[in-house]
PDB file of N, CA and C in Angstrom:
ATOM      1  N   MET S1147     -12.191  -8.514 -15.227  1.00 70.00           N
ATOM      2  CA  MET S1147     -11.274  -8.282 -14.116  1.00 70.00           C
ATOM      3  C   MET S1147     -11.437  -9.402 -13.152  1.00 70.00           C
ATOM      4  N   THR S1148     -10.342 -10.021 -12.665  1.00 85.00           N
ATOM      5  CA  THR S1148     -10.350 -11.056 -11.695  1.00 85.00           C
ATOM      6  C   THR S1148     -10.325 -10.584 -10.362  1.00 85.00           C
ATOM      7  N   LYS S1149     -10.730 -11.522  -9.405  1.00 91.00           N
ATOM      8  CA  LYS S1149     -10.689 -11.136  -7.965  1.00 91.00           C
ATOM      9  C   LYS S1149      -9.210 -11.126  -7.567  1.00 91.00           C
ATOM     10  N   PRO S1150      -8.868 -10.140  -6.542  1.00 93.00           N
ATOM     11  CA  PRO S1150      -7.535 -10.141  -5.997  1.00 93.00           C
ATOM     12  C   PRO S1150      -7.268 -11.431  -5.236  1.00 93.00           C
ATOM     13  N   LEU S1151      -5.958 -11.702  -5.121  1.00 91.00           N
ATOM     14  CA  LEU S1151      -5.539 -13.039  -4.397  1.00 91.00           C
ATOM     15  C   LEU S1151      -5.754 -12.781  -2.937  1.00 91.00           C
ATOM     16  N   THR S1152      -6.208 -13.768  -2.331  1.00 95.00           N
ATOM     17  CA  THR S1152      -6.358 -13.762  -0.911  1.00 95.00           C
ATOM     18  C   THR S1152      -4.963 -14.069  -0.182  1.00 95.00           C
ATOM     19  N   LYS S1153      -4.904 -13.826   1.071  1.00 94.00           N
ATOM     20  CA  LYS S1153      -3.568 -14.009   1.680  1.00 94.00           C
ATOM     21  C   LYS S1153      -3.164 -15.588   1.597  1.00 94.00           C
ATOM     22  N   THR S1154      -4.236 -16.461   1.734  1.00 95.00           N
ATOM     23  CA  THR S1154      -3.954 -17.814   1.627  1.00 95.00           C
ATOM     24  C   THR S1154      -3.418 -18.288   0.269  1.00 95.00           C
ATOM     25  N   GLN S1155      -4.052 -17.705  -0.816  1.00 95.00           N
ATOM     26  CA  GLN S1155      -3.621 -17.897  -2.230  1.00 95.00           C
ATOM     27  C   GLN S1155      -2.242 -17.322  -2.513  1.00 95.00           C
ATOM     28  N   LEU S1156      -2.006 -16.210  -1.810  1.00 94.00           N
ATOM     29  CA  LEU S1156      -0.693 -15.533  -2.043  1.00 94.00           C
ATOM     30  C   LEU S1156       0.372 -16.361  -1.380  1.00 94.00           C
ATOM     31  N   VAL S1157       0.139 -16.834  -0.225  1.00 95.00           N
ATOM     32  CA  VAL S1157       1.106 -17.686   0.572  1.00 95.00           C
ATOM     33  C   VAL S1157       1.381 -18.939  -0.212  1.00 95.00           C
ATOM     34  N   ALA S1158       0.346 -19.530  -0.751  1.00 95.00           N
ATOM     35  CA  ALA S1158       0.505 -20.807  -1.555  1.00 95.00           C
ATOM     36  C   ALA S1158       1.362 -20.563  -2.725  1.00 95.00           C
ATOM     37  N   ALA S1159       1.086 -19.418  -3.486  1.00 95.00           N
ATOM     38  CA  ALA S1159       1.852 -19.092  -4.670  1.00 95.00           C
ATOM     39  C   ALA S1159       3.330 -18.791  -4.354  1.00 95.00           C
ATOM     40  N   LEU S1160       3.489 -18.093  -3.300  1.00 94.00           N
ATOM     41  CA  LEU S1160       4.800 -17.698  -2.781  1.00 94.00           C
ATOM     42  C   LEU S1160       5.617 -18.968  -2.315  1.00 94.00           C
ATOM     43  N   ALA S1161       4.935 -19.974  -1.695  1.00 95.00           N
ATOM     44  CA  ALA S1161       5.555 -21.251  -1.291  1.00 95.00           C
ATOM     45  C   ALA S1161       6.013 -21.932  -2.517  1.00 95.00           C
ATOM     46  N   GLU S1162       5.112 -22.090  -3.550  1.00 95.00           N
ATOM     47  CA  GLU S1162       5.571 -22.689  -4.774  1.00 95.00           C
ATOM     48  C   GLU S1162       6.658 -22.097  -5.472  1.00 95.00           C
ATOM     49  N   GLU S1163       6.642 -20.686  -5.536  1.00 93.00           N
ATOM     50  CA  GLU S1163       7.754 -19.996  -6.163  1.00 93.00           C
ATOM     51  C   GLU S1163       9.067 -20.103  -5.521  1.00 93.00           C
ATOM     52  N   MET S1164       8.996 -20.094  -4.134  1.00 92.00           N
ATOM     53  CA  MET S1164      10.224 -20.265  -3.354  1.00 92.00           C
ATOM     54  C   MET S1164      10.661 -21.685  -3.213  1.00 92.00           C
ATOM     55  N   GLY S1165       9.797 -22.640  -3.490  1.00 94.00           N
ATOM     56  CA  GLY S1165      10.153 -23.992  -3.339  1.00 94.00           C
ATOM     57  C   GLY S1165      10.285 -24.528  -1.981  1.00 94.00           C
ATOM     58  N   THR S1166       9.341 -23.953  -1.090  1.00 94.00           N
ATOM     59  CA  THR S1166       9.338 -24.204   0.428  1.00 94.00           C
ATOM     60  C   THR S1166       7.943 -24.488   0.760  1.00 94.00           C
ATOM     61  N   ASP S1167       7.726 -24.718   2.081  1.00 95.00           N
ATOM     62  CA  ASP S1167       6.394 -25.032   2.593  1.00 95.00           C
ATOM     63  C   ASP S1167       5.567 -23.720   2.820  1.00 95.00           C
ATOM     64  N   LYS S1168       4.267 -23.866   3.043  1.00 95.00           N
ATOM     65  CA  LYS S1168       3.496 -22.683   3.234  1.00 95.00           C
ATOM     66  C   LYS S1168       3.801 -21.940   4.560  1.00 95.00           C
ATOM     67  N   LYS S1169       4.179 -22.604   5.554  1.00 95.00           N
ATOM     68  CA  LYS S1169       4.559 -22.042   6.825  1.00 95.00           C
ATOM     69  C   LYS S1169       5.673 -21.035   6.689  1.00 95.00           C
ATOM     70  N   ALA S1170       6.748 -21.471   6.038  1.00 95.00           N
ATOM     71  CA  ALA S1170       7.934 -20.558   5.812  1.00 95.00           C
ATOM     72  C   ALA S1170       7.525 -19.434   4.864  1.00 95.00           C
ATOM     73  N   ALA S1171       6.694 -19.664   3.841  1.00 95.00           N
ATOM     74  CA  ALA S1171       6.322 -18.576   2.968  1.00 95.00           C
ATOM     75  C   ALA S1171       5.354 -17.560   3.668  1.00 95.00           C
ATOM     76  N   GLY S1172       4.508 -18.013   4.576  1.00 95.00           N
ATOM     77  CA  GLY S1172       3.658 -17.190   5.306  1.00 95.00           C
ATOM     78  C   GLY S1172       4.445 -16.319   6.324  1.00 95.00           C
ATOM     79  N   GLY S1173       5.463 -16.968   6.903  1.00 95.00           N
ATOM     80  CA  GLY S1173       6.419 -16.243   7.789  1.00 95.00           C
ATOM     81  C   GLY S1173       7.139 -15.081   7.004  1.00 95.00           C
ATOM     82  N   ALA S1174       7.536 -15.486   5.809  1.00 94.00           N
ATOM     83  CA  ALA S1174       8.361 -14.490   5.022  1.00 94.00           C
ATOM     84  C   ALA S1174       7.350 -13.315   4.607  1.00 94.00           C
ATOM     85  N   LEU S1175       6.117 -13.588   4.170  1.00 95.00           N
ATOM     86  CA  LEU S1175       5.199 -12.576   3.826  1.00 95.00           C
ATOM     87  C   LEU S1175       4.875 -11.679   5.068  1.00 95.00           C
ATOM     88  N   ASP S1176       4.635 -12.297   6.203  1.00 95.00           N
ATOM     89  CA  ASP S1176       4.387 -11.546   7.419  1.00 95.00           C
ATOM     90  C   ASP S1176       5.544 -10.592   7.764  1.00 95.00           C
ATOM     91  N   ALA S1177       6.749 -11.134   7.612  1.00 96.00           N
ATOM     92  CA  ALA S1177       7.915 -10.380   7.951  1.00 96.00           C
ATOM     93  C   ALA S1177       8.055  -9.148   7.036  1.00 96.00           C
ATOM     94  N   VAL S1178       7.834  -9.343   5.667  1.00 95.00           N
ATOM     95  CA  VAL S1178       8.009  -8.277   4.694  1.00 95.00           C
ATOM     96  C   VAL S1178       6.747  -7.184   5.042  1.00 95.00           C
ATOM     97  N   CYS S1179       5.643  -7.604   5.290  1.00 95.00           N
ATOM     98  CA  CYS S1179       4.560  -6.698   5.663  1.00 95.00           C
ATOM     99  C   CYS S1179       4.828  -5.910   6.962  1.00 95.00           C
ATOM    100  N   ALA S1180       5.360  -6.554   7.951  1.00 96.00           N
ATOM    101  CA  ALA S1180       5.770  -5.878   9.201  1.00 96.00           C
ATOM    102  C   ALA S1180       6.804  -4.796   8.883  1.00 96.00           C
ATOM    103  N   LEU S1181       7.842  -5.284   8.130  1.00 96.00           N
ATOM    104  CA  LEU S1181       8.885  -4.350   7.801  1.00 96.00           C
ATOM    105  C   LEU S1181       8.424  -3.049   7.054  1.00 96.00           C
ATOM    106  N   ILE S1182       7.547  -3.278   6.090  1.00 96.00           N
ATOM    107  CA  ILE S1182       6.971  -2.164   5.324  1.00 96.00           C
ATOM    108  C   ILE S1182       6.173  -1.275   6.287  1.00 96.00           C
ATOM    109  N   THR S1183       5.324  -1.864   7.120  1.00 95.00           N
ATOM    110  CA  THR S1183       4.568  -1.021   8.057  1.00 95.00           C
ATOM    111  C   THR S1183       5.379  -0.218   8.976  1.00 95.00           C
ATOM    112  N   ARG S1184       6.414  -0.786   9.509  1.00 95.00           N
ATOM    113  CA  ARG S1184       7.322  -0.157  10.420  1.00 95.00           C
ATOM    114  C   ARG S1184       8.002   1.070   9.809  1.00 95.00           C
ATOM    115  N   GLU S1185       8.543   0.757   8.550  1.00 95.00           N
ATOM    116  CA  GLU S1185       9.323   1.850   7.908  1.00 95.00           C
ATOM    117  C   GLU S1185       8.360   3.051   7.491  1.00 95.00           C
ATOM    118  N   VAL S1186       7.252   2.742   6.845  1.00 95.00           N
ATOM    119  CA  VAL S1186       6.344   3.745   6.390  1.00 95.00           C
ATOM    120  C   VAL S1186       5.785   4.591   7.567  1.00 95.00           C
ATOM    121  N   SER S1187       5.377   3.778   8.562  1.00 93.00           N
ATOM    122  CA  SER S1187       4.756   4.557   9.738  1.00 93.00           C
ATOM    123  C   SER S1187       5.704   5.400  10.416  1.00 93.00           C
ATOM    124  N   GLY S1188       7.049   5.131  10.279  1.00 92.00           N
ATOM    125  CA  GLY S1188       8.032   5.940  10.874  1.00 92.00           C
ATOM    126  C   GLY S1188       8.485   7.105  10.057  1.00 92.00           C
ATOM    127  N   GLY S1189       7.878   7.282   8.850  1.00 90.00           N
ATOM    128  CA  GLY S1189       8.155   8.384   7.963  1.00 90.00           C
ATOM    129  C   GLY S1189       9.168   8.045   6.859  1.00 90.00           C
ATOM    130  N   GLY S1190       9.594   6.785   6.792  1.00 93.00           N
ATOM    131  CA  GLY S1190      10.426   6.364   5.743  1.00 93.00           C
ATOM    132  C   GLY S1190       9.735   5.901   4.475  1.00 93.00           C
ATOM    133  N   ALA S1191      10.488   5.218   3.602  1.00 96.00           N
ATOM    134  CA  ALA S1191       9.880   4.736   2.452  1.00 96.00           C
ATOM    135  C   ALA S1191      10.472   3.356   2.094  1.00 96.00           C
ATOM    136  N   VAL S1192       9.762   2.537   1.434  1.00 96.00           N
ATOM    137  CA  VAL S1192      10.259   1.248   0.999  1.00 96.00           C
ATOM    138  C   VAL S1192      10.010   1.146  -0.485  1.00 96.00           C
ATOM    139  N   THR S1193      11.167   0.638  -1.198  1.00 96.00           N
ATOM    140  CA  THR S1193      11.079   0.404  -2.626  1.00 96.00           C
ATOM    141  C   THR S1193      11.178  -1.123  -2.823  1.00 96.00           C
ATOM    142  N   LEU S1194      10.131  -1.566  -3.519  1.00 94.00           N
ATOM    143  CA  LEU S1194      10.030  -2.971  -3.936  1.00 94.00           C
ATOM    144  C   LEU S1194      10.462  -3.064  -5.441  1.00 94.00           C
ATOM    145  N   PRO S1195      11.597  -3.538  -5.737  1.00 94.00           N
ATOM    146  CA  PRO S1195      12.194  -3.494  -7.026  1.00 94.00           C
ATOM    147  C   PRO S1195      11.168  -4.174  -8.022  1.00 94.00           C
ATOM    148  N   GLY S1196      10.916  -3.500  -9.085  1.00 93.00           N
ATOM    149  CA  GLY S1196       9.964  -4.009 -10.034  1.00 93.00           C
ATOM    150  C   GLY S1196       8.465  -3.846  -9.704  1.00 93.00           C
ATOM    151  N   VAL S1197       8.157  -3.382  -8.582  1.00 95.00           N
ATOM    152  CA  VAL S1197       6.723  -3.144  -8.192  1.00 95.00           C
ATOM    153  C   VAL S1197       6.531  -1.604  -7.906  1.00 95.00           C
ATOM    154  N   GLY S1198       7.259  -1.049  -7.055  1.00 96.00           N
ATOM    155  CA  GLY S1198       7.082   0.329  -6.775  1.00 96.00           C
ATOM    156  C   GLY S1198       7.634   0.751  -5.407  1.00 96.00           C
ATOM    157  N   LYS S1199       7.313   2.029  -5.139  1.00 97.00           N
ATOM    158  CA  LYS S1199       7.824   2.715  -3.891  1.00 97.00           C
ATOM    159  C   LYS S1199       6.543   2.994  -2.976  1.00 97.00           C
ATOM    160  N   ILE S1200       6.619   2.585  -1.714  1.00 97.00           N
ATOM    161  CA  ILE S1200       5.539   2.897  -0.719  1.00 97.00           C
ATOM    162  C   ILE S1200       6.074   3.944   0.164  1.00 97.00           C
ATOM    163  N   TYR S1201       5.358   5.010   0.465  1.00 96.00           N
ATOM    164  CA  TYR S1201       5.838   6.041   1.311  1.00 96.00           C
ATOM    165  C   TYR S1201       4.662   6.799   1.908  1.00 96.00           C
ATOM    166  N   CYS S1202       4.971   7.529   2.931  1.00 95.00           N
ATOM    167  CA  CYS S1202       3.988   8.346   3.685  1.00 95.00           C
ATOM    168  C   CYS S1202       4.153   9.777   3.306  1.00 95.00           C
ATOM    169  N   ARG S1203       3.042  10.364   3.013  1.00 94.00           N
ATOM    170  CA  ARG S1203       3.020  11.852   2.667  1.00 94.00           C
ATOM    171  C   ARG S1203       2.146  12.647   3.628  1.00 94.00           C
ATOM    172  N   GLU S1204       2.599  13.815   4.049  1.00 93.00           N
ATOM    173  CA  GLU S1204       1.790  14.653   4.885  1.00 93.00           C
ATOM    174  C   GLU S1204       0.861  15.595   4.084  1.00 93.00           C
ATOM    175  N   ARG S1205      -0.400  15.659   4.446  1.00 94.00           N
ATOM    176  CA  ARG S1205      -1.356  16.541   3.857  1.00 94.00           C
ATOM    177  C   ARG S1205      -1.651  17.744   4.710  1.00 94.00           C
ATOM    178  N   PRO S1206      -1.671  18.927   4.162  1.00 95.00           N
ATOM    179  CA  PRO S1206      -1.842  20.134   5.040  1.00 95.00           C
ATOM    180  C   PRO S1206      -3.352  20.197   5.480  1.00 95.00           C
ATOM    181  N   GLU S1207      -3.573  21.105   6.461  1.00 96.00           N
ATOM    182  CA  GLU S1207      -4.993  21.399   6.884  1.00 96.00           C
ATOM    183  C   GLU S1207      -5.676  21.956   5.767  1.00 96.00           C
ATOM    184  N   ARG S1208      -6.968  21.647   5.589  1.00 95.00           N
ATOM    185  CA  ARG S1208      -7.764  22.133   4.477  1.00 95.00           C
ATOM    186  C   ARG S1208      -9.232  22.170   4.829  1.00 95.00           C
ATOM    187  N   MET S1209      -9.946  22.897   3.925  1.00 95.00           N
ATOM    188  CA  MET S1209     -11.446  22.968   4.140  1.00 95.00           C
ATOM    189  C   MET S1209     -12.029  21.829   3.314  1.00 95.00           C
ATOM    190  N   VAL S1210     -12.980  21.127   3.983  1.00 95.00           N
ATOM    191  CA  VAL S1210     -13.713  19.998   3.315  1.00 95.00           C
ATOM    192  C   VAL S1210     -15.271  20.303   3.561  1.00 95.00           C
ATOM    193  N   ARG S1211     -16.036  19.581   2.708  1.00 95.00           N
ATOM    194  CA  ARG S1211     -17.460  19.820   2.722  1.00 95.00           C
ATOM    195  C   ARG S1211     -18.199  18.495   3.128  1.00 95.00           C
ATOM    196  N   ASN S1212     -19.092  18.526   3.969  1.00 92.00           N
ATOM    197  CA  ASN S1212     -19.891  17.410   4.392  1.00 92.00           C
ATOM    198  C   ASN S1212     -20.913  17.262   3.272  1.00 92.00           C
ATOM    199  N   PRO S1213     -20.974  16.130   2.502  1.00 93.00           N
ATOM    200  CA  PRO S1213     -21.939  15.947   1.316  1.00 93.00           C
ATOM    201  C   PRO S1213     -23.419  15.887   1.844  1.00 93.00           C
ATOM    202  N   ALA S1214     -23.601  15.371   3.136  1.00 93.00           N
ATOM    203  CA  ALA S1214     -24.976  15.244   3.600  1.00 93.00           C
ATOM    204  C   ALA S1214     -25.533  16.606   3.857  1.00 93.00           C
ATOM    205  N   THR S1215     -24.834  17.516   4.551  1.00 93.00           N
ATOM    206  CA  THR S1215     -25.413  18.760   4.924  1.00 93.00           C
ATOM    207  C   THR S1215     -24.867  19.975   4.103  1.00 93.00           C
ATOM    208  N   GLY S1216     -23.849  19.815   3.399  1.00 92.00           N
ATOM    209  CA  GLY S1216     -23.272  20.837   2.621  1.00 92.00           C
ATOM    210  C   GLY S1216     -22.389  21.806   3.471  1.00 92.00           C
ATOM    211  N   GLU S1217     -22.176  21.482   4.754  1.00 94.00           N
ATOM    212  CA  GLU S1217     -21.461  22.431   5.726  1.00 94.00           C
ATOM    213  C   GLU S1217     -20.014  22.157   5.403  1.00 94.00           C
ATOM    214  N   THR S1218     -19.251  23.339   5.402  1.00 95.00           N
ATOM    215  CA  THR S1218     -17.815  23.187   5.230  1.00 95.00           C
ATOM    216  C   THR S1218     -17.207  23.353   6.624  1.00 95.00           C
ATOM    217  N   MET S1219     -16.071  22.628   6.703  1.00 94.00           N
ATOM    218  CA  MET S1219     -15.355  22.657   7.939  1.00 94.00           C
ATOM    219  C   MET S1219     -13.891  22.466   7.767  1.00 94.00           C
ATOM    220  N   GLN S1220     -13.109  22.815   8.801  1.00 95.00           N
ATOM    221  CA  GLN S1220     -11.742  22.643   8.704  1.00 95.00           C
ATOM    222  C   GLN S1220     -11.220  21.248   9.028  1.00 95.00           C
ATOM    223  N   LYS S1221     -10.542  20.655   8.142  1.00 94.00           N
ATOM    224  CA  LYS S1221     -10.055  19.225   8.506  1.00 94.00           C
ATOM    225  C   LYS S1221      -8.619  19.404   8.828  1.00 94.00           C
ATOM    226  N   PRO S1222      -8.112  18.875  10.002  1.00 95.00           N
ATOM    227  CA  PRO S1222      -6.711  19.024  10.406  1.00 95.00           C
ATOM    228  C   PRO S1222      -5.708  18.311   9.468  1.00 95.00           C
ATOM    229  N   ALA S1223      -4.509  18.663   9.570  1.00 95.00           N
ATOM    230  CA  ALA S1223      -3.454  18.062   8.766  1.00 95.00           C
ATOM    231  C   ALA S1223      -3.328  16.526   9.175  1.00 95.00           C
ATOM    232  N   ASP S1224      -3.083  15.731   8.179  1.00 94.00           N
ATOM    233  CA  ASP S1224      -2.952  14.266   8.474  1.00 94.00           C
ATOM    234  C   ASP S1224      -1.902  13.638   7.538  1.00 94.00           C
ATOM    235  N   LYS S1225      -1.749  12.410   7.644  1.00 94.00           N
ATOM    236  CA  LYS S1225      -0.785  11.705   6.806  1.00 94.00           C
ATOM    237  C   LYS S1225      -1.537  10.603   5.957  1.00 94.00           C
ATOM    238  N   VAL S1226      -1.053  10.315   4.789  1.00 95.00           N
ATOM    239  CA  VAL S1226      -1.603   9.333   3.913  1.00 95.00           C
ATOM    240  C   VAL S1226      -0.511   8.508   3.242  1.00 95.00           C
ATOM    241  N   VAL S1227      -0.818   7.224   3.104  1.00 96.00           N
ATOM    242  CA  VAL S1227       0.207   6.299   2.569  1.00 96.00           C
ATOM    243  C   VAL S1227      -0.020   6.275   0.995  1.00 96.00           C
ATOM    244  N   LYS S1228       1.045   6.537   0.293  1.00 96.00           N
ATOM    245  CA  LYS S1228       1.003   6.606  -1.137  1.00 96.00           C
ATOM    246  C   LYS S1228       1.859   5.473  -1.727  1.00 96.00           C
ATOM    247  N   MET S1229       1.650   5.098  -3.034  1.00 96.00           N
ATOM    248  CA  MET S1229       2.420   4.176  -3.730  1.00 96.00           C
ATOM    249  C   MET S1229       2.739   4.657  -5.151  1.00 96.00           C
ATOM    250  N   THR S1230       3.912   4.720  -5.579  1.00 96.00           N
ATOM    251  CA  THR S1230       4.324   5.012  -6.845  1.00 96.00           C
ATOM    252  C   THR S1230       4.667   3.740  -7.615  1.00 96.00           C
ATOM    253  N   ILE S1231       3.973   3.395  -8.692  1.00 96.00           N
ATOM    254  CA  ILE S1231       4.235   2.173  -9.363  1.00 96.00           C
ATOM    255  C   ILE S1231       5.489   2.297 -10.201  1.00 96.00           C
ATOM    256  N   ALA S1232       6.315   1.198 -10.256  1.00 96.00           N
ATOM    257  CA  ALA S1232       7.544   1.151 -10.986  1.00 96.00           C
ATOM    258  C   ALA S1232       7.235   1.052 -12.531  1.00 96.00           C
ATOM    259  N   LYS S1233       8.061   1.646 -13.350  1.00 94.00           N
ATOM    260  CA  LYS S1233       7.942   1.676 -14.759  1.00 94.00           C
ATOM    261  C   LYS S1233       7.830   0.190 -15.335  1.00 94.00           C
ATOM    262  N   ALA S1234       8.605  -0.696 -14.739  1.00 93.00           N
ATOM    263  CA  ALA S1234       8.666  -2.144 -15.280  1.00 93.00           C
ATOM    264  C   ALA S1234       7.273  -2.736 -15.121  1.00 93.00           C
ATOM    265  N   LEU S1235       6.597  -2.474 -14.036  1.00 94.00           N
ATOM    266  CA  LEU S1235       5.297  -3.023 -13.808  1.00 94.00           C
ATOM    267  C   LEU S1235       4.237  -2.308 -14.780  1.00 94.00           C
ATOM    268  N   LYS S1236       4.312  -1.076 -14.912  1.00 94.00           N
ATOM    269  CA  LYS S1236       3.437  -0.475 -15.833  1.00 94.00           C
ATOM    270  C   LYS S1236       3.580  -1.014 -17.220  1.00 94.00           C
ATOM    271  N   ASP S1237       4.864  -1.099 -17.685  1.00 94.00           N
ATOM    272  CA  ASP S1237       5.138  -1.612 -19.000  1.00 94.00           C
ATOM    273  C   ASP S1237       4.605  -3.058 -19.202  1.00 94.00           C
ATOM    274  N   SER S1238       4.815  -3.868 -18.186  1.00 93.00           N
ATOM    275  CA  SER S1238       4.303  -5.228 -18.309  1.00 93.00           C
ATOM    276  C   SER S1238       2.715  -5.283 -18.319  1.00 93.00           C
ATOM    277  N   VAL S1239       2.034  -4.352 -17.719  1.00 92.00           N
ATOM    278  CA  VAL S1239       0.564  -4.356 -17.691  1.00 92.00           C
ATOM    279  C   VAL S1239       0.093  -3.821 -19.082  1.00 92.00           C
ATOM    280  N   ASN S1240       0.749  -2.786 -19.515  1.00 92.00           N
ATOM    281  CA  ASN S1240       0.312  -2.154 -20.789  1.00 92.00           C
ATOM    282  C   ASN S1240       0.849  -2.785 -22.095  1.00 92.00           C
ATOM    283  N   GLY S1241       1.934  -3.566 -21.921  1.00 83.00           N
ATOM    284  CA  GLY S1241       2.598  -4.166 -23.132  1.00 83.00           C
ATOM    285  C   GLY S1241       2.271  -5.516 -23.328  1.00 83.00           C
TER     286      GLY S1241
END
């Protein structure tokens, strides 16, 4: 398994793919990340074609256990960010 790309490496690869400079590629990446964050935190979803769908899901109130003490307690309802991976990406990884 290889290490994940850092933001610098991702910006450099994106600049090369787009045929532009790193500053423009970095700005594009930051804009996409800001858009995804805004949409998902507002309760919406974002579909990245060929990659997957990022969305927010609400989890109900539930009982949890503290592993250190064994004590059970009520955890309030919260939200969690989920991602469903696109079939095209799954197929390219497995095929």
